[in-house]
């Protein structure tokens, strides 16, 4: 447990230094969950992960829609700008991945891993895209879960895993996903989106999301499944 605590502390420090790595760091959560289940009730851990994931997604979606002043003041922001909205979107989709881990089934764990992987790749596209260009619109829509690019294949897997677990959880998850998508689409800045004369670099990670989400090689799928297995 001491070694596990030190590892978690090191991962937290890494996220503080590079926030974009949060989804990749959370990929280790299924392994931590499995280790914790050896000495504690797995049902309690799973319930905490599901509650944390859904609460995070709903809170971020509400912040995107309503932009409450108390939240903006607590974060030290004068206003909720475009980059801040994208950060909330990033955290919201990460919460969906954590929720999937709490479902506990092998399919749900794989869905959570794929979702967090797609969140990281899509966020890379958002970061390297140019505001006002078509690739930025596609990347932001992909972060919101809208096809054909982005995180939507992982979200579909999470929805299917949730449907097998509980109809009530599916309703809450659907509400969170709907609010995230609506908050993103409603806040897209008006104006004319232009296409770059030269293909932008952001299309490379966007194409990678399609490959990973719809045509992931078997060896990669097997590797992701192995991440959820607890040694010994």
mmCIF file of C-alpha atoms in Angstrom:
data_model
loop_
_atom_site.group_PDB
_atom_site.id
_atom_site.type_symbol
_atom_site.label_atom_id
_atom_site.label_comp_id
_atom_site.label_asym_id
_atom_site.label_seq_id
_atom_site.Cartn_x
_atom_site.Cartn_y
_atom_site.Cartn_z
ATOM 1 C CA UNK A 1 0.000 0.000 0.000
ATOM 2 C CA UNK A 2 2.932 2.345 0.696
ATOM 3 C CA UNK A 3 4.328 1.700 -2.764
ATOM 4 C CA UNK A 4 0.883 2.242 -4.299
ATOM 5 C CA UNK A 5 0.511 5.528 -2.433
ATOM 6 C CA UNK A 6 3.917 6.747 -3.623
ATOM 7 C CA UNK A 7 3.017 5.810 -7.192
ATOM 8 C CA UNK A 8 -0.262 7.723 -7.005
ATOM 9 C CA UNK A 9 1.550 10.752 -5.583
ATOM 10 C CA UNK A 10 4.052 10.657 -8.421
ATOM 11 C CA UNK A 11 1.268 10.447 -10.995
ATOM 12 C CA UNK A 12 -0.496 13.412 -9.373
ATOM 13 C CA UNK A 13 2.696 15.491 -9.582
ATOM 14 C CA UNK A 14 3.020 14.569 -13.254
ATOM 15 C CA UNK A 15 -0.525 15.787 -13.960
ATOM 16 C CA UNK A 16 0.172 19.062 -12.143
ATOM 17 C CA UNK A 17 3.182 19.676 -14.385
ATOM 18 C CA UNK A 18 1.482 18.521 -17.613
ATOM 19 C CA UNK A 19 -2.344 18.640 -17.258
ATOM 20 C CA UNK A 20 -2.862 17.229 -20.756
ATOM 21 C CA UNK A 21 -1.545 13.877 -19.499
ATOM 22 C CA UNK A 22 -4.468 13.433 -17.078
ATOM 23 C CA UNK A 23 -6.354 10.867 -19.210
ATOM 24 C CA UNK A 24 -3.213 8.801 -19.794
ATOM 25 C CA UNK A 25 -2.415 8.812 -16.076
ATOM 26 C CA UNK A 26 -5.957 7.665 -15.322
ATOM 27 C CA UNK A 27 -5.392 4.669 -17.597
ATOM 28 C CA UNK A 28 -3.700 3.133 -14.540
ATOM 29 C CA UNK A 29 -6.890 3.421 -12.472
ATOM 30 C CA UNK A 30 -8.163 -0.075 -13.431
ATOM 31 C CA UNK A 31 -4.907 -1.559 -12.157
ATOM 32 C CA UNK A 32 -5.183 0.407 -8.903
ATOM 33 C CA UNK A 33 -8.815 -0.682 -8.646
ATOM 34 C CA UNK A 34 -7.812 -4.320 -8.969
ATOM 35 C CA UNK A 35 -5.103 -3.997 -6.330
ATOM 36 C CA UNK A 36 -7.491 -2.256 -3.923
ATOM 37 C CA UNK A 37 -10.095 -4.988 -4.431
ATOM 38 C CA UNK A 38 -7.648 -7.542 -3.017
ATOM 39 C CA UNK A 39 -7.957 -5.967 0.434
ATOM 40 C CA UNK A 40 -11.208 -3.975 0.251
ATOM 41 C CA UNK A 41 -14.734 -4.399 -1.063
ATOM 42 C CA UNK A 42 -14.592 -3.760 -4.803
ATOM 43 C CA UNK A 43 -18.232 -2.588 -4.809
ATOM 44 C CA UNK A 44 -17.354 0.434 -2.653
ATOM 45 C CA UNK A 45 -14.471 1.399 -4.938
ATOM 46 C CA UNK A 46 -16.646 0.985 -8.025
ATOM 47 C CA UNK A 47 -19.427 3.134 -6.560
ATOM 48 C CA UNK A 48 -16.934 5.884 -5.752
ATOM 49 C CA UNK A 49 -15.518 5.834 -9.288
ATOM 50 C CA UNK A 50 -18.979 5.970 -10.872
ATOM 51 C CA UNK A 51 -20.106 8.810 -8.608
ATOM 52 C CA UNK A 52 -16.906 10.770 -9.160
ATOM 53 C CA UNK A 53 -17.009 10.324 -12.921
ATOM 54 C CA UNK A 54 -20.646 11.300 -13.358
ATOM 55 C CA UNK A 55 -20.410 14.216 -10.924
ATOM 56 C CA UNK A 56 -17.363 15.557 -12.757
ATOM 57 C CA UNK A 57 -19.033 15.294 -16.168
ATOM 58 C CA UNK A 58 -22.287 16.893 -14.995
ATOM 59 C CA UNK A 59 -20.526 19.696 -13.107
ATOM 60 C CA UNK A 60 -18.334 20.588 -16.085
ATOM 61 C CA UNK A 61 -21.323 20.499 -18.460
ATOM 62 C CA UNK A 62 -23.289 22.775 -16.106
ATOM 63 C CA UNK A 63 -20.344 25.165 -15.888
ATOM 64 C CA UNK A 64 -20.140 25.294 -19.684
ATOM 65 C CA UNK A 65 -23.848 26.016 -20.009
ATOM 66 C CA UNK A 66 -24.421 28.445 -17.140
ATOM 67 C CA UNK A 67 -20.955 29.918 -16.503
ATOM 68 C CA UNK A 68 -21.641 30.553 -12.796
ATOM 69 C CA UNK A 69 -19.823 33.591 -11.401
ATOM 70 C CA UNK A 70 -18.838 31.880 -8.153
ATOM 71 C CA UNK A 71 -17.019 29.166 -10.115
ATOM 72 C CA UNK A 72 -15.250 31.676 -12.295
ATOM 73 C CA UNK A 73 -14.142 33.665 -9.244
ATOM 74 C CA UNK A 74 -12.959 30.532 -7.425
ATOM 75 C CA UNK A 75 -10.815 29.603 -10.425
ATOM 76 C CA UNK A 76 -9.386 33.104 -10.624
ATOM 77 C CA UNK A 77 -10.846 33.743 -14.078
ATOM 78 C CA UNK A 78 -12.198 37.094 -15.178
ATOM 79 C CA UNK A 79 -14.355 35.351 -17.756
ATOM 80 C CA UNK A 80 -14.793 31.879 -19.132
ATOM 81 C CA UNK A 81 -12.908 32.141 -22.392
ATOM 82 C CA UNK A 82 -12.559 29.672 -25.234
ATOM 83 C CA UNK A 83 -9.525 27.889 -23.814
ATOM 84 C CA UNK A 84 -11.172 27.592 -20.394
ATOM 85 C CA UNK A 85 -14.271 26.054 -21.969
ATOM 86 C CA UNK A 86 -12.104 23.525 -23.753
ATOM 87 C CA UNK A 87 -10.420 22.644 -20.456
ATOM 88 C CA UNK A 88 -13.818 21.960 -18.869
ATOM 89 C CA UNK A 89 -14.724 19.817 -21.881
ATOM 90 C CA UNK A 90 -11.487 17.887 -21.474
ATOM 91 C CA UNK A 91 -12.194 17.202 -17.805
ATOM 92 C CA UNK A 92 -15.817 16.235 -18.516
ATOM 93 C CA UNK A 93 -14.876 13.533 -21.008
ATOM 94 C CA UNK A 94 -12.175 12.298 -18.652
ATOM 95 C CA UNK A 95 -14.887 11.907 -16.016
ATOM 96 C CA UNK A 96 -16.842 9.664 -18.402
ATOM 97 C CA UNK A 97 -13.808 7.403 -18.657
ATOM 98 C CA UNK A 98 -13.518 7.208 -14.864
ATOM 99 C CA UNK A 99 -17.231 6.380 -14.651
ATOM 100 C CA UNK A 100 -16.682 3.467 -17.043
ATOM 101 C CA UNK A 101 -13.996 2.061 -14.745
ATOM 102 C CA UNK A 102 -16.510 2.024 -11.914
ATOM 103 C CA UNK A 103 -18.850 -0.249 -13.863
ATOM 104 C CA UNK A 104 -16.355 -2.994 -13.179
ATOM 105 C CA UNK A 105 -16.978 -5.347 -16.108
ATOM 106 C CA UNK A 106 -14.259 -6.293 -18.585
ATOM 107 C CA UNK A 107 -16.136 -4.530 -21.403
ATOM 108 C CA UNK A 108 -16.551 -1.373 -19.317
ATOM 109 C CA UNK A 109 -12.882 -1.297 -18.328
ATOM 110 C CA UNK A 110 -11.862 -1.591 -21.977
ATOM 111 C CA UNK A 111 -14.375 1.124 -22.919
ATOM 112 C CA UNK A 112 -12.923 3.443 -20.287
ATOM 113 C CA UNK A 113 -9.379 2.861 -21.494
ATOM 114 C CA UNK A 114 -10.328 3.504 -25.119
ATOM 115 C CA UNK A 115 -12.241 6.644 -24.141
ATOM 116 C CA UNK A 116 -9.307 8.115 -22.225
ATOM 117 C CA UNK A 117 -6.932 7.230 -25.048
ATOM 118 C CA UNK A 118 -9.188 8.965 -27.575
ATOM 119 C CA UNK A 119 -9.568 11.982 -25.270
ATOM 120 C CA UNK A 120 -5.778 12.390 -25.177
ATOM 121 C CA UNK A 121 -5.374 12.072 -28.960
ATOM 122 C CA UNK A 122 -8.303 14.405 -29.677
ATOM 123 C CA UNK A 123 -7.009 16.964 -27.194
ATOM 124 C CA UNK A 124 -3.698 16.922 -29.083
ATOM 125 C CA UNK A 125 -5.612 17.869 -32.225
ATOM 126 C CA UNK A 126 -7.348 20.705 -30.366
ATOM 127 C CA UNK A 127 -4.049 22.035 -29.034
ATOM 128 C CA UNK A 128 -2.257 22.131 -32.391
ATOM 129 C CA UNK A 129 -5.225 23.395 -34.431
ATOM 130 C CA UNK A 130 -5.708 27.042 -35.327
ATOM 131 C CA UNK A 131 -8.685 29.035 -34.086
ATOM 132 C CA UNK A 132 -11.127 29.877 -36.847
ATOM 133 C CA UNK A 133 -10.034 26.997 -39.050
ATOM 134 C CA UNK A 134 -12.058 23.954 -40.025
ATOM 135 C CA UNK A 135 -9.741 21.572 -38.185
ATOM 136 C CA UNK A 136 -10.430 23.388 -34.896
ATOM 137 C CA UNK A 137 -14.191 23.001 -35.409
ATOM 138 C CA UNK A 138 -13.806 19.282 -36.138
ATOM 139 C CA UNK A 139 -11.470 18.758 -33.172
ATOM 140 C CA UNK A 140 -13.760 20.542 -30.713
ATOM 141 C CA UNK A 141 -16.783 18.643 -32.023
ATOM 142 C CA UNK A 142 -14.776 15.447 -31.599
ATOM 143 C CA UNK A 143 -14.035 16.325 -27.970
ATOM 144 C CA UNK A 144 -17.763 16.821 -27.439
ATOM 145 C CA UNK A 145 -18.427 13.284 -28.664
ATOM 146 C CA UNK A 146 -19.800 14.134 -32.100
ATOM 147 C CA UNK A 147 -18.808 11.804 -34.989
ATOM 148 C CA UNK A 148 -16.973 11.090 -37.212
ATOM 149 C CA UNK A 149 -13.769 12.098 -35.396
ATOM 150 C CA UNK A 150 -12.847 12.248 -31.728
ATOM 151 C CA UNK A 151 -14.000 10.337 -28.668
ATOM 152 C CA UNK A 152 -17.399 9.075 -29.862
ATOM 153 C CA UNK A 153 -16.350 5.410 -30.442
ATOM 154 C CA UNK A 154 -15.251 5.171 -26.805
ATOM 155 C CA UNK A 155 -18.443 6.836 -25.607
ATOM 156 C CA UNK A 156 -20.531 4.335 -27.582
ATOM 157 C CA UNK A 157 -18.717 1.487 -25.818
ATOM 158 C CA UNK A 158 -19.331 3.153 -22.440
ATOM 159 C CA UNK A 159 -23.042 3.534 -23.219
ATOM 160 C CA UNK A 160 -23.318 -0.138 -24.209
ATOM 161 C CA UNK A 161 -21.502 -1.264 -21.052
ATOM 162 C CA UNK A 162 -23.761 0.956 -18.939
ATOM 163 C CA UNK A 163 -26.908 -0.430 -20.593
ATOM 164 C CA UNK A 164 -25.887 -3.916 -19.461
ATOM 165 C CA UNK A 165 -25.388 -2.666 -15.902
ATOM 166 C CA UNK A 166 -28.350 -0.421 -15.100
ATOM 167 C CA UNK A 167 -31.043 1.499 -16.943
ATOM 168 C CA UNK A 168 -30.956 4.261 -14.317
ATOM 169 C CA UNK A 169 -27.221 4.727 -14.742
ATOM 170 C CA UNK A 170 -27.783 4.842 -18.497
ATOM 171 C CA UNK A 171 -30.290 7.681 -18.070
ATOM 172 C CA UNK A 172 -27.875 9.743 -15.968
ATOM 173 C CA UNK A 173 -25.010 9.023 -18.376
ATOM 174 C CA UNK A 174 -27.167 10.033 -21.348
ATOM 175 C CA UNK A 175 -28.018 13.292 -19.583
ATOM 176 C CA UNK A 176 -24.326 14.017 -18.979
ATOM 177 C CA UNK A 177 -23.349 13.239 -22.584
ATOM 178 C CA UNK A 178 -26.239 15.290 -23.940
ATOM 179 C CA UNK A 179 -25.338 18.302 -21.805
ATOM 180 C CA UNK A 180 -21.672 18.074 -22.793
ATOM 181 C CA UNK A 181 -22.525 17.985 -26.492
ATOM 182 C CA UNK A 182 -25.127 20.756 -26.238
ATOM 183 C CA UNK A 183 -22.870 22.995 -24.147
ATOM 184 C CA UNK A 184 -20.099 22.645 -26.716
ATOM 185 C CA UNK A 185 -22.241 23.229 -29.791
ATOM 186 C CA UNK A 186 -24.057 26.176 -28.182
ATOM 187 C CA UNK A 187 -20.779 27.872 -27.263
ATOM 188 C CA UNK A 188 -19.064 27.533 -30.622
ATOM 189 C CA UNK A 189 -18.135 31.066 -31.686
ATOM 190 C CA UNK A 190 -20.090 32.413 -34.646
ATOM 191 C CA UNK A 191 -18.254 33.318 -37.779
ATOM 192 C CA UNK A 192 -16.962 31.863 -40.977
ATOM 193 C CA UNK A 193 -14.745 28.809 -40.660
ATOM 194 C CA UNK A 194 -12.021 28.715 -43.303
ATOM 195 C CA UNK A 195 -10.006 25.839 -44.687
ATOM 196 C CA UNK A 196 -6.220 26.039 -44.714
ATOM 197 C CA UNK A 197 -4.513 26.058 -48.096
ATOM 198 C CA UNK A 198 -2.088 23.422 -46.785
ATOM 199 C CA UNK A 199 -3.453 20.417 -44.837
ATOM 200 C CA UNK A 200 -3.061 21.177 -41.141
ATOM 201 C CA UNK A 201 -1.101 18.941 -38.788
ATOM 202 C CA UNK A 202 -4.200 18.611 -36.576
ATOM 203 C CA UNK A 203 -5.729 16.222 -39.113
ATOM 204 C CA UNK A 204 -3.120 13.593 -38.207
ATOM 205 C CA UNK A 205 -4.368 12.955 -34.632
ATOM 206 C CA UNK A 206 -7.952 13.333 -35.852
ATOM 207 C CA UNK A 207 -7.370 10.545 -38.362
ATOM 208 C CA UNK A 208 -5.722 8.537 -35.585
ATOM 209 C CA UNK A 209 -8.942 8.713 -33.546
ATOM 210 C CA UNK A 210 -10.804 7.049 -36.401
ATOM 211 C CA UNK A 211 -8.155 4.324 -36.645
ATOM 212 C CA UNK A 212 -8.080 3.708 -32.893
ATOM 213 C CA UNK A 213 -11.835 3.873 -32.460
ATOM 214 C CA UNK A 214 -13.009 1.867 -35.455
ATOM 215 C CA UNK A 215 -10.058 -0.234 -36.618
ATOM 216 C CA UNK A 216 -7.843 -0.771 -33.592
ATOM 217 C CA UNK A 217 -5.371 -3.634 -34.197
ATOM 218 C CA UNK A 218 -5.951 -6.768 -32.152
ATOM 219 C CA UNK A 219 -2.543 -6.456 -30.523
ATOM 220 C CA UNK A 220 -3.447 -2.988 -29.218
ATOM 221 C CA UNK A 221 -6.792 -4.239 -27.897
ATOM 222 C CA UNK A 222 -5.086 -7.138 -26.126
ATOM 223 C CA UNK A 223 -2.564 -4.738 -24.581
ATOM 224 C CA UNK A 224 -5.351 -2.515 -23.237
ATOM 225 C CA UNK A 225 -7.122 -5.515 -21.747
ATOM 226 C CA UNK A 226 -3.907 -6.587 -20.033
ATOM 227 C CA UNK A 227 -3.721 -3.225 -18.278
ATOM 228 C CA UNK A 228 -6.765 -4.180 -16.234
ATOM 229 C CA UNK A 229 -5.291 -7.478 -15.031
ATOM 230 C CA UNK A 230 -3.818 -7.516 -11.522
ATOM 231 C CA UNK A 231 -0.586 -9.573 -11.299
ATOM 232 C CA UNK A 232 -0.625 -12.537 -8.965
#
